[in-house]
Amino acid sequence: MTDVLWMFHRVRMGRFRLDTVHDFARRGYNLRVECRRCQRVMLANAVLLQIELGAARSKWPIERVQACLKCRGCGHRGALVTACRITCRSNFCPTSNT
């Protein structure tokens, strides 16, 4: 691991796990949601999704959340969720694959 001096404190740089929507929100990431059938991609704000899911469901494993997500385009349930940098300001904003 790499040591970085930040504000006069030594910080260890390392990997962290994003297992729940709560983890995405806490670490400052949005969710990139891709439909498994039509490959439509949406960016979801993790903080707003966490609020919408509620306290209990925001701590579900991300695999369980993936199974519950429904595509707005084709209606298929099941998606692939990955992390993405915070780039958009709205809750759901379509990318080029609309």
Backbone as a chain_set.jsonl record, in Angstrom:
{"seq": "MTDVLWMFHRVRMGRFRLDTVHDFARRGYNLRVECRRCQRVMLANAVLLQIELGAARSKWPIERVQACLKCRGCGHRGALVTACRITCRSNFCPTSNT", "coords": {"N": [[0.833, -1.186, 0.0], [0.33, 2.321, -0.477], [1.68, 5.121, 1.155], [0.405, 8.305, 1.931], [0.926, 11.698, 2.534], [-1.29, 13.75, 4.04], [-2.712, 16.689, 4.94], [-0.953, 16.848, 7.136], [-1.175, 14.349, 8.281], [-0.525, 10.912, 8.158], [-1.787, 8.834, 5.718], [-3.134, 5.767, 4.738], [-3.35, 4.416, 1.555], [-5.706, 2.456, -0.068], [-7.818, -0.288, -1.123], [-11.393, -0.429, -1.04], [-14.529, -1.903, -0.135], [-17.563, -1.984, -1.94], [-20.371, -2.883, -1.074], [-23.045, -2.376, -0.553], [-25.823, -0.103, -1.195], [-25.673, 1.896, 0.657], [-22.902, 1.903, 1.191], [-21.917, 2.869, -1.273], [-22.985, 5.495, -1.221], [-21.803, 6.511, 1.113], [-19.091, 6.499, 0.456], [-19.032, 8.285, -1.613], [-19.779, 7.745, -4.29], [-21.637, 7.316, -7.337], [-24.182, 5.174, -8.783], [-23.789, 3.13, -11.564], [-26.017, 1.821, -13.636], [-26.791, -0.892, -15.572], [-28.929, -2.385, -17.873], [-29.522, -5.834, -18.15], [-30.679, -7.017, -20.358], [-31.286, -5.13, -22.56], [-29.085, -3.467, -22.478], [-29.268, -0.776, -21.712], [-28.133, 2.163, -20.146], [-28.084, 3.792, -17.047], [-27.436, 6.434, -14.786], [-27.464, 6.5, -11.357], [-28.09, 8.446, -8.523], [-26.516, 7.79, -5.577], [-27.037, 8.666, -2.949], [-29.659, 9.733, -3.065], [-30.99, 7.429, -3.923], [-30.541, 5.8, -1.74], [-32.074, 7.131, 0.194], [-34.604, 6.803, -0.939], [-34.865, 4.008, -0.859], [-34.853, 3.525, 1.864], [-33.859, 2.981, 5.321], [-33.429, 0.241, 6.03], [-33.467, -1.268, 3.574], [-31.431, -0.011, 2.155], [-29.161, -1.14, 3.046], [-29.085, -3.639, 2.008], [-27.428, -6.367, 0.329], [-25.632, -5.586, -2.674], [-26.101, -7.31, -4.77], [-28.682, -8.226, -4.321], [-30.13, -5.87, -4.651], [-29.597, -5.419, -7.362], [-31.103, -7.462, -8.544], [-33.682, -6.549, -8.094], [-34.01, -4.193, -9.516], [-35.654, -2.526, -12.193], [-35.811, -2.138, -15.673], [-36.435, 0.875, -17.381], [-36.76, 1.045, -20.076], [-37.109, -1.561, -21.447], [-38.44, -3.07, -19.542], [-37.369, -5.225, -18.224], [-36.356, -7.137, -15.384], [-33.504, -7.016, -13.387], [-30.187, -6.114, -13.283], [-26.89, -4.817, -13.957], [-24.79, -3.448, -11.64], [-22.426, -0.969, -11.163], [-19.735, 1.065, -9.879], [-19.449, 4.615, -10.287], [-17.981, 7.81, -10.984], [-19.13, 10.839, -9.457], [-20.908, 12.735, -11.57], [-23.218, 13.818, -12.675], [-26.007, 15.972, -11.947], [-28.666, 15.443, -11.481], [-31.16, 13.069, -10.273], [-31.677, 10.699, -11.857], [-30.085, 10.294, -14.824], [-29.944, 9.803, -18.219], [-27.419, 8.205, -20.186], [-25.396, 7.894, -23.135], [-26.539, 5.535, -24.202], [-29.453, 5.474, -24.658]], "CA": [[0.0, 0.0, 0.0], [1.065, 3.57, -0.582], [1.417, 6.119, 2.189], [0.263, 9.653, 1.411], [0.854, 12.702, 3.578], [-2.447, 14.604, 3.766], [-3.016, 17.576, 6.062], [-0.043, 16.507, 8.216], [-1.47, 13.013, 8.799], [-0.173, 9.856, 7.217], [-2.988, 8.097, 5.345], [-2.862, 4.596, 3.9], [-4.208, 4.292, 0.381], [-6.04, 1.06, -0.285], [-9.118, -0.558, -1.729], [-12.502, -0.605, -0.119], [-15.609, -2.669, -0.747], [-18.857, -1.338, -2.14], [-21.284, -4.023, -1.003], [-24.427, -1.929, -0.398], [-26.082, 1.268, -1.651], [-25.147, 2.729, 1.737], [-21.457, 2.025, 0.971], [-21.732, 3.771, -2.415], [-23.283, 6.854, -0.773], [-20.816, 6.903, 2.129], [-17.797, 6.705, -0.199], [-19.131, 9.362, -2.598], [-19.925, 7.228, -5.644], [-22.958, 7.059, -7.894], [-24.328, 3.835, -9.321], [-23.995, 2.98, -13.007], [-26.94, 0.691, -13.726], [-26.935, -1.348, -16.961], [-29.91, -3.456, -18.052], [-28.894, -7.058, -18.671], [-31.29, -7.397, -21.632], [-31.128, -4.154, -23.649], [-27.855, -2.717, -22.225], [-29.517, 0.637, -21.443], [-27.339, 2.585, -18.996], [-28.575, 4.931, -16.274], [-26.639, 6.794, -13.618], [-28.349, 6.744, -10.219], [-27.467, 9.106, -7.384], [-26.538, 6.829, -4.472], [-27.653, 9.263, -1.757], [-31.108, 9.785, -3.282], [-31.479, 6.053, -3.959], [-30.518, 5.343, -0.353], [-33.241, 7.723, 0.854], [-35.795, 6.17, -1.511], [-34.947, 2.623, -0.382], [-35.068, 3.492, 3.307], [-32.704, 2.562, 6.111], [-33.205, -1.208, 6.003], [-33.15, -1.759, 2.236], [-30.192, 0.57, 1.633], [-28.057, -1.987, 3.494], [-29.148, -4.927, 1.321], [-26.293, -6.605, -0.563], [-25.866, -4.992, -3.983], [-26.651, -8.362, -5.639], [-30.135, -8.253, -4.106], [-30.65, -4.656, -5.283], [-29.519, -5.649, -8.811], [-32.213, -8.328, -8.952], [-34.949, -5.824, -7.954], [-34.091, -3.043, -10.413], [-36.429, -2.766, -13.408], [-35.44, -1.238, -16.762], [-37.503, 1.747, -17.879], [-36.885, 0.858, -21.517], [-37.695, -2.84, -21.87], [-39.211, -3.66, -18.457], [-36.67, -6.397, -17.685], [-35.812, -7.036, -14.024], [-32.136, -7.517, -13.31], [-29.259, -5.134, -13.835], [-25.515, -4.851, -13.505], [-24.506, -2.193, -10.947], [-21.015, -0.681, -10.927], [-19.491, 2.405, -9.327], [-18.988, 5.651, -11.205], [-17.736, 9.096, -10.344], [-20.281, 11.734, -9.443], [-20.78, 13.675, -12.678], [-24.476, 14.465, -13.027], [-26.649, 16.618, -10.799], [-30.03, 14.968, -11.271], [-31.276, 11.739, -9.696], [-31.466, 9.733, -12.937], [-29.805, 10.971, -16.085], [-29.524, 8.816, -19.2], [-26.184, 8.439, -20.909], [-25.535, 7.764, -24.59], [-27.29, 4.345, -24.59], [-30.872, 5.623, -24.304]], "C": [[0.877, 1.248, 0.0], [0.678, 4.5, 0.558], [1.373, 7.489, 1.542], [0.17, 10.609, 2.587], [-0.257, 13.672, 3.22], [-2.774, 15.385, 5.019], [-2.243, 17.152, 7.317], [-0.374, 15.185, 8.905], [-1.087, 12.0, 7.734], [-1.413, 8.988, 6.982], [-2.581, 6.921, 4.47], [-3.869, 4.545, 2.765], [-4.474, 2.799, 0.165], [-7.388, 0.93, -0.952], [-10.16, -0.687, -0.648], [-13.63, -1.272, -0.865], [-16.869, -1.826, -0.837], [-19.894, -2.456, -2.222], [-22.75, -3.625, -0.951], [-24.579, -0.534, -0.995], [-25.56, 2.252, -0.607], [-23.635, 2.947, 1.57], [-21.148, 2.966, -0.187], [-21.91, 5.224, -1.968], [-22.22, 7.358, 0.203], [-19.463, 7.217, 1.509], [-17.839, 7.767, -1.295], [-19.186, 8.894, -4.04], [-21.387, 7.198, -6.046], [-22.993, 5.632, -8.401], [-24.533, 3.91, -10.829], [-24.786, 1.692, -13.172], [-27.136, 0.344, -15.196], [-27.91, -2.516, -17.014], [-29.217, -4.665, -18.671], [-29.473, -7.492, -20.02], [-30.955, -6.413, -22.745], [-29.876, -3.274, -23.518], [-28.07, -1.206, -22.079], [-28.784, 1.007, -20.156], [-27.963, 3.818, -18.37], [-27.589, 5.178, -15.149], [-27.6, 7.163, -12.496], [-27.553, 7.385, -9.094], [-27.625, 8.199, -6.171], [-27.23, 7.386, -3.228], [-29.176, 9.299, -1.907], [-31.714, 8.383, -3.341], [-31.518, 5.47, -2.546], [-31.729, 5.869, 0.413], [-34.519, 7.052, 0.371], [-35.967, 4.734, -1.001], [-35.268, 2.539, 1.106], [-33.868, 2.882, 4.013], [-32.413, 1.068, 5.979], [-32.761, -1.695, 4.623], [-31.88, -1.162, 1.659], [-28.971, -0.229, 2.086], [-28.172, -3.415, 2.967], [-27.861, -5.127, 0.525], [-26.624, -6.101, -1.978], [-26.421, -6.026, -4.972], [-28.17, -8.437, -5.52], [-30.797, -7.029, -4.748], [-30.655, -4.818, -6.798], [-30.705, -6.463, -9.308], [-33.549, -7.588, -8.93], [-35.103, -4.672, -8.941], [-34.795, -3.413, -11.723], [-36.085, -1.701, -14.445], [-36.653, -0.42, -17.202], [-37.744, 1.551, -19.365], [-37.63, -0.406, -21.898], [-38.505, -3.532, -20.783], [-38.576, -4.879, -17.817], [-36.198, -6.138, -16.257], [-34.437, -7.691, -14.019], [-31.21, -6.539, -14.006], [-27.866, -5.397, -13.291], [-25.21, -3.488, -12.903], [-23.006, -2.086, -10.719], [-20.891, 0.74, -10.387], [-19.065, 3.356, -10.433], [-18.793, 6.945, -10.43], [-18.991, 9.944, -10.404], [-20.079, 12.793, -10.512], [-22.067, 14.402, -12.998], [-25.158, 14.995, -11.775], [-28.045, 16.09, -10.517], [-30.018, 13.545, -10.73], [-30.995, 10.656, -10.743], [-31.23, 10.505, -14.228], [-29.299, 9.948, -17.084], [-28.197, 9.206, -19.853], [-26.431, 8.154, -22.387], [-26.38, 6.57, -25.026], [-28.762, 4.447, -24.217], [-31.758, 5.013, -25.346]], "O": [[2.029, 1.212, 0.432], [-0.5, 4.648, 0.884], [2.21, 7.804, 0.697], [-0.578, 10.362, 3.533], [-0.175, 14.351, 2.197], [-3.083, 14.796, 6.055], [-2.8, 17.103, 8.414], [0.106, 14.934, 10.011], [-1.307, 12.223, 6.543], [-2.01, 8.473, 7.927], [-1.769, 7.075, 3.558], [-5.079, 4.62, 2.982], [-3.551, 1.985, 0.214], [-8.02, 1.926, -1.303], [-9.86, -1.009, 0.502], [-13.687, -1.216, -2.093], [-17.193, -1.058, 0.069], [-20.246, -2.913, -3.31], [-23.619, -4.437, -1.268], [-23.586, 0.14, -1.269], [-25.061, 3.322, -0.955], [-23.144, 4.055, 1.785], [-20.223, 3.773, -0.1], [-21.09, 6.082, -2.294], [-21.791, 8.509, 0.118], [-18.758, 8.107, 1.984], [-16.798, 8.117, -1.852], [-18.686, 9.584, -4.928], [-22.271, 7.07, -5.199], [-21.966, 4.955, -8.448], [-25.368, 4.677, -11.306], [-24.286, 0.604, -12.883], [-27.592, 1.178, -15.979], [-27.75, -3.507, -16.302], [-28.424, -4.53, -19.602], [-28.834, -8.252, -20.749], [-30.399, -6.808, -23.77], [-29.639, -2.419, -24.372], [-27.138, -0.434, -22.303], [-28.81, 0.25, -19.186], [-28.326, 4.768, -19.064], [-26.982, 4.245, -14.623], [-28.452, 8.035, -12.664], [-26.466, 6.919, -8.752], [-28.746, 7.875, -5.78], [-27.933, 6.655, -2.53], [-29.9, 8.936, -0.98], [-32.829, 8.171, -2.863], [-32.438, 4.727, -2.206], [-32.339, 5.138, 1.193], [-35.414, 6.765, 1.166], [-37.088, 4.297, -0.741], [-35.892, 1.576, 1.552], [-32.971, 2.334, 3.373], [-31.255, 0.679, 5.83], [-31.793, -2.447, 4.511], [-31.295, -1.75, 0.75], [-27.87, -0.024, 1.575], [-27.448, -4.304, 3.416], [-27.257, -4.148, 0.087], [-27.771, -6.186, -2.417], [-27.133, -5.662, -5.908], [-28.862, -8.684, -6.508], [-31.884, -7.131, -5.316], [-31.608, -4.403, -7.458], [-31.249, -6.182, -10.376], [-34.463, -7.956, -9.668], [-36.222, -4.217, -9.179], [-34.558, -4.482, -12.285], [-36.068, -0.509, -14.138], [-37.75, -0.951, -17.372], [-38.828, 1.86, -19.862], [-38.652, -0.352, -22.583], [-39.201, -4.503, -21.077], [-39.185, -5.506, -16.95], [-35.7, -5.055, -15.95], [-34.24, -8.773, -14.573], [-31.417, -6.18, -15.165], [-27.689, -6.103, -12.299], [-25.355, -2.471, -13.581], [-22.386, -2.989, -10.156], [-21.844, 1.518, -10.44], [-18.406, 2.958, -11.393], [-19.368, 7.141, -9.359], [-19.817, 9.781, -11.302], [-19.2, 13.647, -10.395], [-22.024, 15.504, -13.545], [-24.907, 14.512, -10.671], [-28.558, 16.273, -9.414], [-28.976, 12.89, -10.729], [-30.152, 9.787, -10.518], [-32.083, 11.278, -14.665], [-28.301, 9.279, -16.813], [-27.903, 10.386, -20.042], [-27.578, 8.176, -22.834], [-26.903, 6.588, -26.14], [-29.271, 3.573, -23.515], [-32.981, 5.046, -25.213]]}, "num_chains": 1, "name": "protein.A"}
